[in-house]
Each structure stands twice: as C-alpha cells, then as structure tokens.
Coordinates of C-alpha atoms in Angstrom, one line a residue:
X1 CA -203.8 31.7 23.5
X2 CA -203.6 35.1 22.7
X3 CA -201.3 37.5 19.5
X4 CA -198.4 39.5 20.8
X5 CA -198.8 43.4 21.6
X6 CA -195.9 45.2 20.1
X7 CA -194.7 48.5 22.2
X8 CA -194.7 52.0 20.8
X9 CA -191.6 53.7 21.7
X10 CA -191.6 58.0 21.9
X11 CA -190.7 60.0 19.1
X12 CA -189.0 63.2 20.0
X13 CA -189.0 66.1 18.5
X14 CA -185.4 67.0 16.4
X15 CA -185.5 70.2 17.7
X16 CA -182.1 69.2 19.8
X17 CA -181.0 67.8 16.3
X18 CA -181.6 70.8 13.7
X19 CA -179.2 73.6 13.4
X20 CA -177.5 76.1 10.5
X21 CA -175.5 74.8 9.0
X22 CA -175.8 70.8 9.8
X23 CA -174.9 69.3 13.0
X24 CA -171.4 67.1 12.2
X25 CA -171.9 63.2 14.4
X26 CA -169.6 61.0 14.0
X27 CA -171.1 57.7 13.7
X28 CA -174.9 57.3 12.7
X29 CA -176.6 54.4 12.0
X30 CA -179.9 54.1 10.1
X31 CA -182.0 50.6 10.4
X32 CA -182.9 49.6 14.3
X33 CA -183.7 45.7 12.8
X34 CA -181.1 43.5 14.9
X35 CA -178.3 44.3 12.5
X36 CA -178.6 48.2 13.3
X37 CA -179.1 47.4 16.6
X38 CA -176.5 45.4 16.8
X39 CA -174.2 48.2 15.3
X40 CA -175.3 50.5 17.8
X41 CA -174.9 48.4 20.8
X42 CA -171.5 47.5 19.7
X43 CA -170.0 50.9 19.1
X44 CA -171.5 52.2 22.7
X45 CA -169.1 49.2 24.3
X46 CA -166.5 50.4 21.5
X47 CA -166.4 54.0 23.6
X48 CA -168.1 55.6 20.5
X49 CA -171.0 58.0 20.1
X50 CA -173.9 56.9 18.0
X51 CA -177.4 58.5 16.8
X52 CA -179.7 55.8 15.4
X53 CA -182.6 56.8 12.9
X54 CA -185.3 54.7 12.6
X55 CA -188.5 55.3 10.5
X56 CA -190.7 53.2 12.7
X57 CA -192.5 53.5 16.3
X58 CA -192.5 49.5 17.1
X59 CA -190.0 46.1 16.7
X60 CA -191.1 44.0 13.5
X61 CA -194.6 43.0 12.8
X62 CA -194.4 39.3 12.5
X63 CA -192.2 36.9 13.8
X64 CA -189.8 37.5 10.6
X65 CA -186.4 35.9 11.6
X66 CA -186.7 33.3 14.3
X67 CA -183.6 31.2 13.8
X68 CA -180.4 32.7 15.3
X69 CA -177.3 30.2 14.9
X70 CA -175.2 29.3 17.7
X71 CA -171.9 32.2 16.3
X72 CA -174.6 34.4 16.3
X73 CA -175.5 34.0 19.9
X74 CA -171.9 34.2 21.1
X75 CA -171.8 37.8 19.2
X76 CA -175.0 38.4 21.7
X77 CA -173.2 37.1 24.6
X78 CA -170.0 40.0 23.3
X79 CA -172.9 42.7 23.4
X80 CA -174.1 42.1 26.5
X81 CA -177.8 40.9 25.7
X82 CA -176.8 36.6 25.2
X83 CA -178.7 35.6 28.3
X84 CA -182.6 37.3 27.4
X85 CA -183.0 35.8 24.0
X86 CA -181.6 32.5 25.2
X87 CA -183.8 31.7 28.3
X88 CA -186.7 33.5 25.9
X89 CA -186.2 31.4 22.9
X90 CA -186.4 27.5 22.1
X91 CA -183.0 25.6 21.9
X92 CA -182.4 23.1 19.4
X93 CA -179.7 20.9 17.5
X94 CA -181.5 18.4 16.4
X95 CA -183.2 18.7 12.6
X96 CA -185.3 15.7 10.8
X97 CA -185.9 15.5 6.7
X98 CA -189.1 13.3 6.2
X99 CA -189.8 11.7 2.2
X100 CA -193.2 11.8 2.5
X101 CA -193.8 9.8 6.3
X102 CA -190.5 8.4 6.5
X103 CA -187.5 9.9 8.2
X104 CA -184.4 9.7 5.6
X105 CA -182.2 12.2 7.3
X106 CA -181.1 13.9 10.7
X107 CA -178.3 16.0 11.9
X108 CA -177.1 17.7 15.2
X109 CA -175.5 20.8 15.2
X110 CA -173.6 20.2 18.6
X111 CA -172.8 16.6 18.6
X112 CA -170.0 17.6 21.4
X113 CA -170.4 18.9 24.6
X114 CA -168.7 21.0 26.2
X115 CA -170.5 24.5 24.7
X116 CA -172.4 27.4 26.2
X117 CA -174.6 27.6 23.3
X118 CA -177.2 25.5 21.6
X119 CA -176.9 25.0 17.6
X120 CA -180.0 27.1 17.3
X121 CA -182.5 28.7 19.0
X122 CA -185.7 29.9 18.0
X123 CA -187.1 33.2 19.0
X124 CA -190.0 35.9 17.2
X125 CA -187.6 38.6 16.0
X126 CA -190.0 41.0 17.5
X127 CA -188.9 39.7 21.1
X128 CA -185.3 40.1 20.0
X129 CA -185.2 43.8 19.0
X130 CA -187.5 44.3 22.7
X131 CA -184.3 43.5 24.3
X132 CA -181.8 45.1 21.8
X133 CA -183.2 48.4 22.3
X134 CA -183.2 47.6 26.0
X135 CA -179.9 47.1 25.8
X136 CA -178.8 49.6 23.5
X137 CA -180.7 52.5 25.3
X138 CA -179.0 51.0 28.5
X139 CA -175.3 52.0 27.0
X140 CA -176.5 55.7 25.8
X141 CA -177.0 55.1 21.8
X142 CA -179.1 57.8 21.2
X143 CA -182.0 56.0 19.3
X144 CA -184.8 58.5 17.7
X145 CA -188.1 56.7 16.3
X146 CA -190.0 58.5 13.2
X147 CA -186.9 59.6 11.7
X148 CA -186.8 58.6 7.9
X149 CA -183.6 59.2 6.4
X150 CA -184.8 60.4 3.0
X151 CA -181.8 61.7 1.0
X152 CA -178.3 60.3 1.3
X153 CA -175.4 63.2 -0.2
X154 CA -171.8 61.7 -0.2
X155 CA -169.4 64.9 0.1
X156 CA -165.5 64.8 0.7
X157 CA -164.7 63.5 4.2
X158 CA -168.6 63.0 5.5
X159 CA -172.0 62.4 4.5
X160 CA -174.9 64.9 4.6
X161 CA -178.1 63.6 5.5
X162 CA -182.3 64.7 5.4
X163 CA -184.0 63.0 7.7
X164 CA -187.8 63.4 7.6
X165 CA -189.8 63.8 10.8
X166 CA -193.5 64.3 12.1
X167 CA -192.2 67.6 12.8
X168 CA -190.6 68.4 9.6
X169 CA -187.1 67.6 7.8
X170 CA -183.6 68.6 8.4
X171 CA -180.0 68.3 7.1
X172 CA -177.3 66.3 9.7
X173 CA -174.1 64.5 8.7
X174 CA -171.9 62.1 9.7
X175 CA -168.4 61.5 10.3
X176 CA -169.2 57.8 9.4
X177 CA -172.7 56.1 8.1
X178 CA -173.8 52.5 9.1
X179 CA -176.7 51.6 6.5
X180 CA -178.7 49.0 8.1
X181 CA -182.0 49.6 6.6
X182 CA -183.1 46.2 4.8
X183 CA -183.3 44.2 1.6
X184 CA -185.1 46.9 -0.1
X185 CA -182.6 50.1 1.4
X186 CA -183.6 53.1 0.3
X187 CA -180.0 54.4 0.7
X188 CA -178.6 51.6 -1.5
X189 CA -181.3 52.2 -4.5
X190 CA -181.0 56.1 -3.8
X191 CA -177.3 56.1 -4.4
X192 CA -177.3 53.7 -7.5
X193 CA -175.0 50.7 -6.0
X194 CA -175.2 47.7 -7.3
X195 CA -176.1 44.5 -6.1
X196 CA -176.2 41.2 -7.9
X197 CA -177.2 37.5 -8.1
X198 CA -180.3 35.5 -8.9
X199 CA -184.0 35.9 -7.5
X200 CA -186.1 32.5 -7.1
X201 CA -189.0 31.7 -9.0
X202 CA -190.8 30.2 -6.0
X203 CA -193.2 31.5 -3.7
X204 CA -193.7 30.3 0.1
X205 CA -196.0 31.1 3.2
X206 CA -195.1 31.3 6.8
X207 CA -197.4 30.5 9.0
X208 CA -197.0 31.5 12.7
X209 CA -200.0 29.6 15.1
X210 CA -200.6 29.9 18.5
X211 CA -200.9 26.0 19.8
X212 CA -199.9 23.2 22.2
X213 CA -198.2 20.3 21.0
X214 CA -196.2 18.0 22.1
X215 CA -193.9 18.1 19.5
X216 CA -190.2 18.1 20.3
X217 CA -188.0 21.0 20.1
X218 CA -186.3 20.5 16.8
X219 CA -186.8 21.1 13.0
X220 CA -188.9 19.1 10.9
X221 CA -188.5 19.2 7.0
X222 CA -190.8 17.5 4.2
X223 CA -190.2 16.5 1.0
X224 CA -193.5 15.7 -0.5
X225 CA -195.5 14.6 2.3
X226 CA -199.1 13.7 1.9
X227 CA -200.8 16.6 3.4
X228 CA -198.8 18.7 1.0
X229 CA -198.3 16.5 -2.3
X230 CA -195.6 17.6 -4.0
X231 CA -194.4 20.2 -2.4
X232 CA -192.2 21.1 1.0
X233 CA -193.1 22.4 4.6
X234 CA -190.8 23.3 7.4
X235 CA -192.1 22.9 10.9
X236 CA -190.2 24.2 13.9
X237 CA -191.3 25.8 17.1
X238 CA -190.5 29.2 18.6
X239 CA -191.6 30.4 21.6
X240 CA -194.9 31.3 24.1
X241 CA -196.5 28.4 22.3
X242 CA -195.6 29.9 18.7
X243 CA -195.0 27.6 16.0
X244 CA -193.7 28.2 12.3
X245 CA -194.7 26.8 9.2
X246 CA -193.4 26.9 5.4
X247 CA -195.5 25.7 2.8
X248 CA -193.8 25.9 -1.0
X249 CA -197.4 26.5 -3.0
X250 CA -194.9 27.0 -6.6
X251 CA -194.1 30.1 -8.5
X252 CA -198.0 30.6 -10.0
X253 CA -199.6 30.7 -6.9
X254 CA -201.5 34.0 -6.3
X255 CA -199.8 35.6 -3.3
X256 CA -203.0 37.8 -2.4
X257 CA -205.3 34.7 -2.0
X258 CA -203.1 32.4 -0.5
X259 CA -202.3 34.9 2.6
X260 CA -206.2 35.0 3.4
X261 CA -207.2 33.5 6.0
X262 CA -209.6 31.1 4.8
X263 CA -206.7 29.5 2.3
X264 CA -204.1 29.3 5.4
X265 CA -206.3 27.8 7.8
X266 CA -207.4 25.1 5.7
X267 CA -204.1 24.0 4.7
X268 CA -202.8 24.0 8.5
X269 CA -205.6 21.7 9.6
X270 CA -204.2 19.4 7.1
X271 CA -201.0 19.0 8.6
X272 CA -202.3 19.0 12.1
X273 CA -205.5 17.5 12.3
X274 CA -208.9 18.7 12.8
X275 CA -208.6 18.2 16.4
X276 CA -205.7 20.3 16.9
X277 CA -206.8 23.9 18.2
X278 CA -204.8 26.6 17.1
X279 CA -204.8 30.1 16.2
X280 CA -202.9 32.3 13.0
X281 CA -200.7 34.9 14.7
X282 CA -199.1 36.0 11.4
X283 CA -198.6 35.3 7.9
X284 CA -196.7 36.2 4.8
X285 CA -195.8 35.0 1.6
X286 CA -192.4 35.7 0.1
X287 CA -190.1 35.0 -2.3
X288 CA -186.4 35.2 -2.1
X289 CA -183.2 35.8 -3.8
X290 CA -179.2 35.0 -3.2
X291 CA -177.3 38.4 -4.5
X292 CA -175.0 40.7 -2.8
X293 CA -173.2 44.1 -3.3
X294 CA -170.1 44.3 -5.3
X295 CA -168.6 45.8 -2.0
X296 CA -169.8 46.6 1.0
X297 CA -167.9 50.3 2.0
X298 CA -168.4 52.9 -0.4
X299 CA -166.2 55.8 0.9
X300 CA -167.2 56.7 4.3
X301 CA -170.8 54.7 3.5
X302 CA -170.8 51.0 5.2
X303 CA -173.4 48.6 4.4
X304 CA -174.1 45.4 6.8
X305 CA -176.8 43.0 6.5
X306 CA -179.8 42.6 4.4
X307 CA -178.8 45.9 2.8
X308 CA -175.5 44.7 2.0
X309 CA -176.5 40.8 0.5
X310 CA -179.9 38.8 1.1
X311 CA -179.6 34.6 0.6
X312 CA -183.1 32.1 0.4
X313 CA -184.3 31.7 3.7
X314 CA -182.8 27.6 4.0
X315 CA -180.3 27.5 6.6
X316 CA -181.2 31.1 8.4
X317 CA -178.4 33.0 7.0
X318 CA -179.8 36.7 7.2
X319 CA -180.0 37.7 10.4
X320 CA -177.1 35.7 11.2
X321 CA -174.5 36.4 8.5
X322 CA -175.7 40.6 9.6
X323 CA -174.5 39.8 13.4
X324 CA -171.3 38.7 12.1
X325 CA -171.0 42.1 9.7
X326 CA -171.5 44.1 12.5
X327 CA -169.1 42.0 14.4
X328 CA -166.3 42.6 12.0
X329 CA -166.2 45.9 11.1
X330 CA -167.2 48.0 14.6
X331 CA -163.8 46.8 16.0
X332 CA -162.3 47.8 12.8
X333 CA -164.3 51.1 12.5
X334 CA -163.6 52.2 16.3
X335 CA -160.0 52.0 16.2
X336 CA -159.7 53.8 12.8
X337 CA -162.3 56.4 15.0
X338 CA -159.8 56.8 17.6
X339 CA -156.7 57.3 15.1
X340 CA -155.0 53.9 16.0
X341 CA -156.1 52.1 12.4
X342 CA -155.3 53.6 9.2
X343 CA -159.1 54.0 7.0
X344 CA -157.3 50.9 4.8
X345 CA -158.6 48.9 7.9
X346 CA -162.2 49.2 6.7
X347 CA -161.5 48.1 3.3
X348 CA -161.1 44.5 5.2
X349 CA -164.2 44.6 5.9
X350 CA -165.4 44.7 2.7
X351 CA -163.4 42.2 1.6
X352 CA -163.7 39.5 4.8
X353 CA -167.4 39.9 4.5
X354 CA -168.4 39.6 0.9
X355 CA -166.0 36.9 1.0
X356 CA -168.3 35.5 3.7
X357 CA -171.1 36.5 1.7
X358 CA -170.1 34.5 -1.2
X359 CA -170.0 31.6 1.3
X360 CA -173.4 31.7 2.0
X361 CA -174.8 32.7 -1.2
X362 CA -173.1 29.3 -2.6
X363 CA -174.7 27.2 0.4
X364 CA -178.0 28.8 0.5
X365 CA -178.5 28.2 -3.8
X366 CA -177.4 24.9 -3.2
X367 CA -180.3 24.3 -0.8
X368 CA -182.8 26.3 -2.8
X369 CA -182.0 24.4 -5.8
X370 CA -182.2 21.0 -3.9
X371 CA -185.5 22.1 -2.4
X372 CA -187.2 23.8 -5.8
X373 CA -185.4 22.5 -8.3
X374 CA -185.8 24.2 -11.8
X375 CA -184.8 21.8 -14.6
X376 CA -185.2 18.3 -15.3
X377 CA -181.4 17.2 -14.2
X378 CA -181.6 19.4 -10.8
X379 CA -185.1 17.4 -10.3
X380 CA -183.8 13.5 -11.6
X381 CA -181.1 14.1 -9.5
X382 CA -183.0 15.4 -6.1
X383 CA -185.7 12.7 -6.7
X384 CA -183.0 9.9 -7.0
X385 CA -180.9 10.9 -3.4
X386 CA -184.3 11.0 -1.8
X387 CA -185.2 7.9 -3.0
X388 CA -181.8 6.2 -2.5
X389 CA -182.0 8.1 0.9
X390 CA -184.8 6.1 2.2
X391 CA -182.9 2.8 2.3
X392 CA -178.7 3.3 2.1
X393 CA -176.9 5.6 4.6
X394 CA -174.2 7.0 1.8
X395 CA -177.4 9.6 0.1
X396 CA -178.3 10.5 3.4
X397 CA -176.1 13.0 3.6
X398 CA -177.0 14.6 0.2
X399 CA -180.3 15.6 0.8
X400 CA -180.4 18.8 1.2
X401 CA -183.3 20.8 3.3
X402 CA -181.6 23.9 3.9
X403 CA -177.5 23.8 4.9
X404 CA -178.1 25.9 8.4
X405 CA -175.6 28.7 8.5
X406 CA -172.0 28.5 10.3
X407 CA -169.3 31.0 10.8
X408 CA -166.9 32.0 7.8
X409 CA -163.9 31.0 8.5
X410 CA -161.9 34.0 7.4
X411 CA -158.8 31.9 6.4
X412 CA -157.8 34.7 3.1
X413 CA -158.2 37.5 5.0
X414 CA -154.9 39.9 4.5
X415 CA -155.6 40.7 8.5
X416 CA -153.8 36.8 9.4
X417 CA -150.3 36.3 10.2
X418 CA -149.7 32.9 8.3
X419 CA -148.9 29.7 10.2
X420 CA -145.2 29.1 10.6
X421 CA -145.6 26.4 13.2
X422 CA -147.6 23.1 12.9
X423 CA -150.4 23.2 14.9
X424 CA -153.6 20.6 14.3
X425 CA -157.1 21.5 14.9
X426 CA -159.5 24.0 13.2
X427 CA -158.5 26.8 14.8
X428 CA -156.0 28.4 12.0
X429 CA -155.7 32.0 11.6
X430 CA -159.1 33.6 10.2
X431 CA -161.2 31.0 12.4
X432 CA -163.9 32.2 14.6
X433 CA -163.1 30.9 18.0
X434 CA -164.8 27.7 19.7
X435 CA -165.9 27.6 23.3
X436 CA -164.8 25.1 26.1
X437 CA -165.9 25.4 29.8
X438 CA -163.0 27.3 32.1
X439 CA -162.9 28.4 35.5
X440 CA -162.2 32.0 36.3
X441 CA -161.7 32.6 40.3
X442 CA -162.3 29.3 41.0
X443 CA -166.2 30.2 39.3
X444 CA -167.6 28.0 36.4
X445 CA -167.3 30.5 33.4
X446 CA -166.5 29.8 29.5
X447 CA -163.9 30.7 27.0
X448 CA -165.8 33.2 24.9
X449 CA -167.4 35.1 28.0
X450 CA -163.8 35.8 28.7
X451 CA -162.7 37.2 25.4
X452 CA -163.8 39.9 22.7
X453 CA -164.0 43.3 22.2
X454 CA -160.2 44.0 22.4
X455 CA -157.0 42.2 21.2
X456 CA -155.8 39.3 23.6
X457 CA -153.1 37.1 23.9
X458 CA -153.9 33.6 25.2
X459 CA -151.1 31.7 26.6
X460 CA -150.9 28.4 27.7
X461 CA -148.7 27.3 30.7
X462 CA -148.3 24.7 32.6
X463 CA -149.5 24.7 36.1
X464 CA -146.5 23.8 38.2
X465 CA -143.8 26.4 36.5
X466 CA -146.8 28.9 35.7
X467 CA -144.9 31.8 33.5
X468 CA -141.4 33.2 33.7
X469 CA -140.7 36.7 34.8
X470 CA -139.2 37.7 31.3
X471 CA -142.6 36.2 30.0
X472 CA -144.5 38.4 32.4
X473 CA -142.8 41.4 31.5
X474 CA -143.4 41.0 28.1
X475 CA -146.9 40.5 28.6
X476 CA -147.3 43.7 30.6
X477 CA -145.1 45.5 27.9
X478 CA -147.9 44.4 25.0
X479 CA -151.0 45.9 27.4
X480 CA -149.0 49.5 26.9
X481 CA -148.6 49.2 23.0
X482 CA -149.8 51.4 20.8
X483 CA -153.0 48.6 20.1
X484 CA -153.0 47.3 23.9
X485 CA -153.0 43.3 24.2
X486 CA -154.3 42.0 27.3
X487 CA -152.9 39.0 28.6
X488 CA -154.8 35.9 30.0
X489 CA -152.9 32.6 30.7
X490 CA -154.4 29.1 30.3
X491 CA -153.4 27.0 32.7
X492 CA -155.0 22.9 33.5
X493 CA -154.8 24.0 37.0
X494 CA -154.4 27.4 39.4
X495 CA -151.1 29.1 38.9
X496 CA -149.6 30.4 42.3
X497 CA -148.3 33.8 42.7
X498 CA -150.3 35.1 39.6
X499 CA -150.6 38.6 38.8
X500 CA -152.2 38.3 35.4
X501 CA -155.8 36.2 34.6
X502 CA -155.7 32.8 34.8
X503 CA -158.3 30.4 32.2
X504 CA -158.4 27.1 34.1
X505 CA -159.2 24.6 31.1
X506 CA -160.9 22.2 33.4
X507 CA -161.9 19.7 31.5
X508 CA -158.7 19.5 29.2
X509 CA -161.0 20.9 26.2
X510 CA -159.5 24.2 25.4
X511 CA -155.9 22.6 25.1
X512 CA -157.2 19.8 23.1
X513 CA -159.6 22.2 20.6
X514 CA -156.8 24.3 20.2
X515 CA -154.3 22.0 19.9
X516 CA -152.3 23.3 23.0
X517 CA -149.3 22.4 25.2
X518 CA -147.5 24.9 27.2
X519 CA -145.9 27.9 25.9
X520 CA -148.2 27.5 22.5
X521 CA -149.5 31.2 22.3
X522 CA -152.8 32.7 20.1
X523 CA -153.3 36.1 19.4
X524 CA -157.0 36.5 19.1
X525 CA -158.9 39.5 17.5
X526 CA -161.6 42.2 19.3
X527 CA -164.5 40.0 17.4
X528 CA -163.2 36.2 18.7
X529 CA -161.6 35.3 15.3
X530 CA -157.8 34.2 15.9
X531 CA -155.3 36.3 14.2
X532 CA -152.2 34.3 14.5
X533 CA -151.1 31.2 16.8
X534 CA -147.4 30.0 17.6
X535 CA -146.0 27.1 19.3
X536 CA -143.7 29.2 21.3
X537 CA -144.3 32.7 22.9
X538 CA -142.7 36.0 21.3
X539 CA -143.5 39.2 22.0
X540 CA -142.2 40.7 19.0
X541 CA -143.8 38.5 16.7
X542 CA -147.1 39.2 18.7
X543 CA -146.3 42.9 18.4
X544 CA -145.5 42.2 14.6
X545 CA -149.3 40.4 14.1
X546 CA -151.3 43.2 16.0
X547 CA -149.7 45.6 13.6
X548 CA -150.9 43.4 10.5
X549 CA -154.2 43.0 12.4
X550 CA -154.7 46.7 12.2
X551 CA -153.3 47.5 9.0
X552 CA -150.3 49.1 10.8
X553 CA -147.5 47.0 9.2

C-alpha cells in the first residue's frame, strides 16, 4: 500500500509573454482540471492556437471525480487520450441498491453488446489530468503553471487579462476566453454573472482507502444499512487498490471533526470489518448544489463546466456534462475562428448546453431529494418504494440512488434539420451517436473511432451495386464545399472498385441502430451528434443541413 505522489510540472517565467502594450492571442483558456484540458486538447486538433493559464504546479489533490460515463469516454477517444484512462481505470455497468442487507435494486448501463465502451469507469481524477497534459503538451497547447488570472476586463472585440506570476503580473488578451476554472470561478464572481438554483442542506465524506478486497467491480448503494443507521453510503472501487466511500453524516454534522482521522477510521472499520487492513488516502467532506448560469457565452467570454453549472454528485454529472461542453462548442468556436461560421454559431452553444444543463439539474435533484429527502411527503414517500421495493418488482425501479448521467439528446437545438422521412430508432437529429463494431481495411475498428472532429456524411449501400457514379460525384463535390463533408459509405460487405471509405457493419448493428437500408443517408456533426438523416441521398439537401448546422442558412 502506499498514497500517490503527484508531479510538479515547471513554471516558466512570462518574460516571452509580457509586452507594451498587451500581447493579442486568440484563444486562451484558463482552468487545466479535465474540462480546460479538454478545451485545450480539442482546439490543438481544431488547427487552433491556445495558451492555457493555470494557477497550480500539480493535477488535483484527491481523487475528486472518479466516475467518467461511457459519452464521456468516447469524447476521450475524439481527443486522442480514450485508451490511457481506460486500461488505467476500473470498468463497470453493473450498480446494486441495498435496504439495509437486502438487495432491492440493480441496473446495467450496457445491457447490449456490441460497444467499445463500458457504462462507467472509475479512475482518481488526478491520473486523468497526468495524461491530459500529456496529451495536450503532445499537440503544442502552450500550457504555463503559476499563472493566476486575477482580473478579467471585457472590452469591444477581446478581452484584456492580468495574470499574476512568481515573477510578477502582466496585461494579455484574447481574441476568445475559455473559463474553465471551477465551481467557485473567480472570473465568474469577478464579473458579476449570475448563476442560480438550490444548495443542499446535507453534508457528506469521501473516503478514499488503500485495500484489497474481493469485491466486484461495480457500485454498491445503501439506504440505511446497519453499520450506518439511518443514513446512506456509496461504495465503488477505483483503481491501484483505491476504493471510494460516501457516508451522508446529515446537515449538523461538524465538517472539521468528522474529516479527522480518528472519526473516519472508525466509521470505515464498521463497514469493513476489523480485520480488513486498509489505509486513508484522502478525505473531504462536501456539500453540493444543482444551479447553473443564466447563459453560458457572455460576449467573447465562454464558460464550460463546473464554472458554467455544478449538479449533487448522484449520477457523476460534473466532469461528464464539462466533457460534453467542451465537445460542443470547440467545433462551433473553430470554424467561427477560421471565418466559415458566423459568431451566431456560439450562441448555440449556450443554448444546447444549458438546455443540457437543465437536463441534469432536473435528474440530479431528483436523486438528491430521493436520497436526503427534506420534508415529511419526500420522506413517506422514499420510505414506502423502499419498502415495497424489497418484495414487488413494479417499485424497483423507483428507487432512486443517484440517476448516472447520459448524453443530452439535443433534439430542440435550432442547429437540426427536422425529420421529413420516417425513420425508427433513437437516432433523430440532436442525438449523440451510438457505437457498433465495423471493419475498416479488412481491420476490426468501431463506428465512433471513425467519425468526429469534422462534418461527415454516412451513406449506406448495398454491397453488390456499391454507389453510382452521380452518387460519387456528389460526394466528392460536398468534400470541396465551403464547410467540407467527408464521405464514408456503409456497406454489410466490401464494395469493389471503391475510391471513397468503406464502414463494413459486420455484425448488421449499425443498420439496425440506425435504422438503415441502402441509400438512407446521415449527416453527422464535428462532435458525433447527428444533424439530419434521410431515407434517400441528396446532395443539395445535405449541402442545405451543413449550412443550418453552421448557422450559414
């Protein structure tokens, strides 16, 4: 057993950075959590020059976010770091809810085969950002440690910036600002933005030890068991022998006392056993609250993650719900960078993602107010489903121990080209877009590795008359458009004589996800969300949907 060393990365001296009057950037980005990170590593594969400010040396102290949803690791696998934090972390899909002793509830995230991705793993945040930075000092994002943005000045067209340093302050601005800096941002408060919503009246403590068990790989809930009477605790298990625990200890207990050592250990030992060795790696106690920002862009200001909205920690909706702001809006922000997207683009973003945002607010105070409720009916009626729970199937599937998050399906956004055809399935315009196995080459690959990060057009064909030559000129004429489309064909076998990519849907499971025959034709977005589908291919009203996409209609 033994506690994890956190690195020290170099400051450097601004001196490259300080000039009279202020350097102009065009992108910076301040926060290097997983969210900033993310930001940063997605506008380097965007083609865009970024300067991250950080006012830290290290990656998080404590394992902080540990639960990274399955959309979440896709967005990874688009970035180009997927692979590290999965083989790291511990996969999962199953969860149990436990009354006490008895099991009353269980759920699997992937019931279906057929995906890259587990449901869930579990991974120390601190491991996480180790391989962000990796990743995003890999693609050039010039990342500078010790560098506290301490003043914010909105002028006409830019942002100024003072950034404090060991070495002194100076002014910079930016072309465009990405605030990732945390629940508490300092830019947020310092400008006077709003944010709204409700704060808990609850307090909880983690609990990271070090320990061997035998315990399978999934998450354990408890209402009221007897080693915590009338209370909850969440057990699940991360990885290098790490495992996490949430005990509720109610809204009067004294956060300084019960974050000593002598109160945790005590309370561990009577969940596990006095024969269980272990040893306390971290601990906190926190509270939490479900609010958000009224919008997330302010000007030429855009706010993603924890500093945008913050939910209850049920259903691991922070770090999760940031990847997927960061997903949205770099595609949008690059092209209106590059002059292809009017700046109306970004106001999507705001829009798509507090619409999200509400999303997960709603689920995560449902769970909160299942698992602390705060009035007699919330309570008479959580006590009744857990006791009905324990004997008939139908309340099962009311208790509640924390909703885990899942993509927003983005069906209002004003970026979709409605349905005109009648397709089945969940994959309508505004849907995030669900993996199948394909083969690439004649190699085992999967759906999502072959999209993102551009706009594509997936048609499927059937394998003995392939795609006509008017077809194929069309396609070639949509990857020379002002917004280029790549083609890729989907075909349930090899299509001779090909000269554009060929998906071979192997198993039959992308056709039958997406409801597919040949000739039906999607028109999927830079982040994986599908922006229009057809029944039949035509290029004009693919041309027609790229220009709504991008706000060019």
């Amino acid at each position: 057993m033994g506690a994890y060393v956190s690195p020290t990365y170099p400051y450097r001296s601004p001196d490259d950075l300080r000039s009279s009057p202020p350097q102009r950037r065009a992108l910076i980005v301040v926060g290097a959590g997983p969210v900033g990170l993310a930001a940063a590593i997605d506008a380097r594969q965007q083609g865009l020059d970024v300067l991250l400010f950080d006012d830290d040396k290290t990656v998080s102290v404590g394992s902080r976010a540990v639960c990274y949803a399955k959309r979440a690791l896709e967005v990874l696998d688009r970035l180009g770091v997927g692979e590290a934090p999965c083989a790291k972390g511990v996969s999962w899909n199953v969860g149990r809810t436990f009354v006490e002793e008895d099991e009353v509830y269980q759920f699997n995230l992937v019931p279906e085969a057929g995906h890259k991705r587990p449901g869930m793993i579990n991974l120390q945040q601190y491991y996480l950002e180790e391989m962000m930075i990796a990743r995003a000092l890999a693609l050039g994002a010039d990342v500078r440690w010790q560098h506290k943005v301490i003043s914010v000045q909105p002028q006409d067209g830019f942002t100024r910036l003072t950034v404090e340093t060991p070495d002194g302050s100076f002014d910079i601005e930016a072309d465009w600002l990405i605030v990732a800096d945390g629940a508490r941002s300092p830019i947020r408060r310092q400008l006077g933005l709003d944010i709204e919503g409700r704060i808990f009246m609850d307090r909880f403590l983690i609990a990271d030890v070090i320990m061997k068990a035998d315990y399978p790989a999934e998450r354990w809930f408890w209402f009221d068991p007897p080693f915590h009477p009338g209370q909850s605790v969440l057990l699940h298990k991360q990885s290098d022998n790490v495992w996490r625990i949430d005990f509720q200890l109610g809204w009067d207990a004294d956060p300084e006392e019960e974050k000593k050592p002598e109160k945790i250990i005590p309370r561990v030992k009577a969940m596990l056993g006095d024969e269980r060795e272990f040893e306390l790696e971290w601990a906190s106690i926190y509270t939490f609250q479900c609010r958000r920002m009224k919008d997330f862009r302010h000007g030429r200001i855009l706010f993603v993650g924890d500093a945008a909205h913050q939910v209850s920690p049920f259903g691991a909706r922070g770090a999760n719900s940031g990847f997927q702001d960061t997903d949205d809006l770099l595609w949008k922000l690059a092209l209106v960078m590059k002059g292809q997207a009017p700046e109306r683009l970004l106001d999507t973003y705001s829009a798509d993602r507090t619409y999200a945002a509400d999303e997960n607010l709603m689920n995560s105070t449902r769970s909160t107010d299942f698992i602390t409720p705060k009035s007699r009916t919330s309570r008479t009626f959580r006590n009744a489903v857990l006791d009905l729970a324990r004997h008939h199937p139908f309340a099962r599937k009311l208790v509640n121990s924390g909703r885990l998050s899942v993509p927003s399906f983005l069906t209002h956004s004003a970026l979709n080209t409605p349905d005109t055809d009648f397709l089945a399935g969940d994959m309508v315009p505004g849907a995030p877009m669900d993996d199948a196995p394909v083969q690439v080459d004649g190699r085992d690959s999967w759906l999502l590795d072959q999209l993102g990060n551009r706009f594509q057009c997936l048609l499927f064909v059937d394998a003995a008359t392939g795609v006509s030559d008017t077809q194929r000129a069309a396609l070639a004429a949509l990857a020379t458009g002002p917004i280029p489309v790549q083609a890729l064909l989907v075909s349930p076998a090899a299509v001779a004589g090909r000269d554009l990519p060929v998906l071979v849907d192997t198993q039959g499971l992308v056709a039958r996800r997406y409801d597919a025959r040949p000739g039906t034709t999607y028109l999927v977005r830079p982040d994986q969300h599908v922006a229009a589908r057809w029944r039949a291919f035509d290029a004009a009203a693919v041309r027609a949907a790229v220009a709504l996409a991008t706000c060019n209609a």
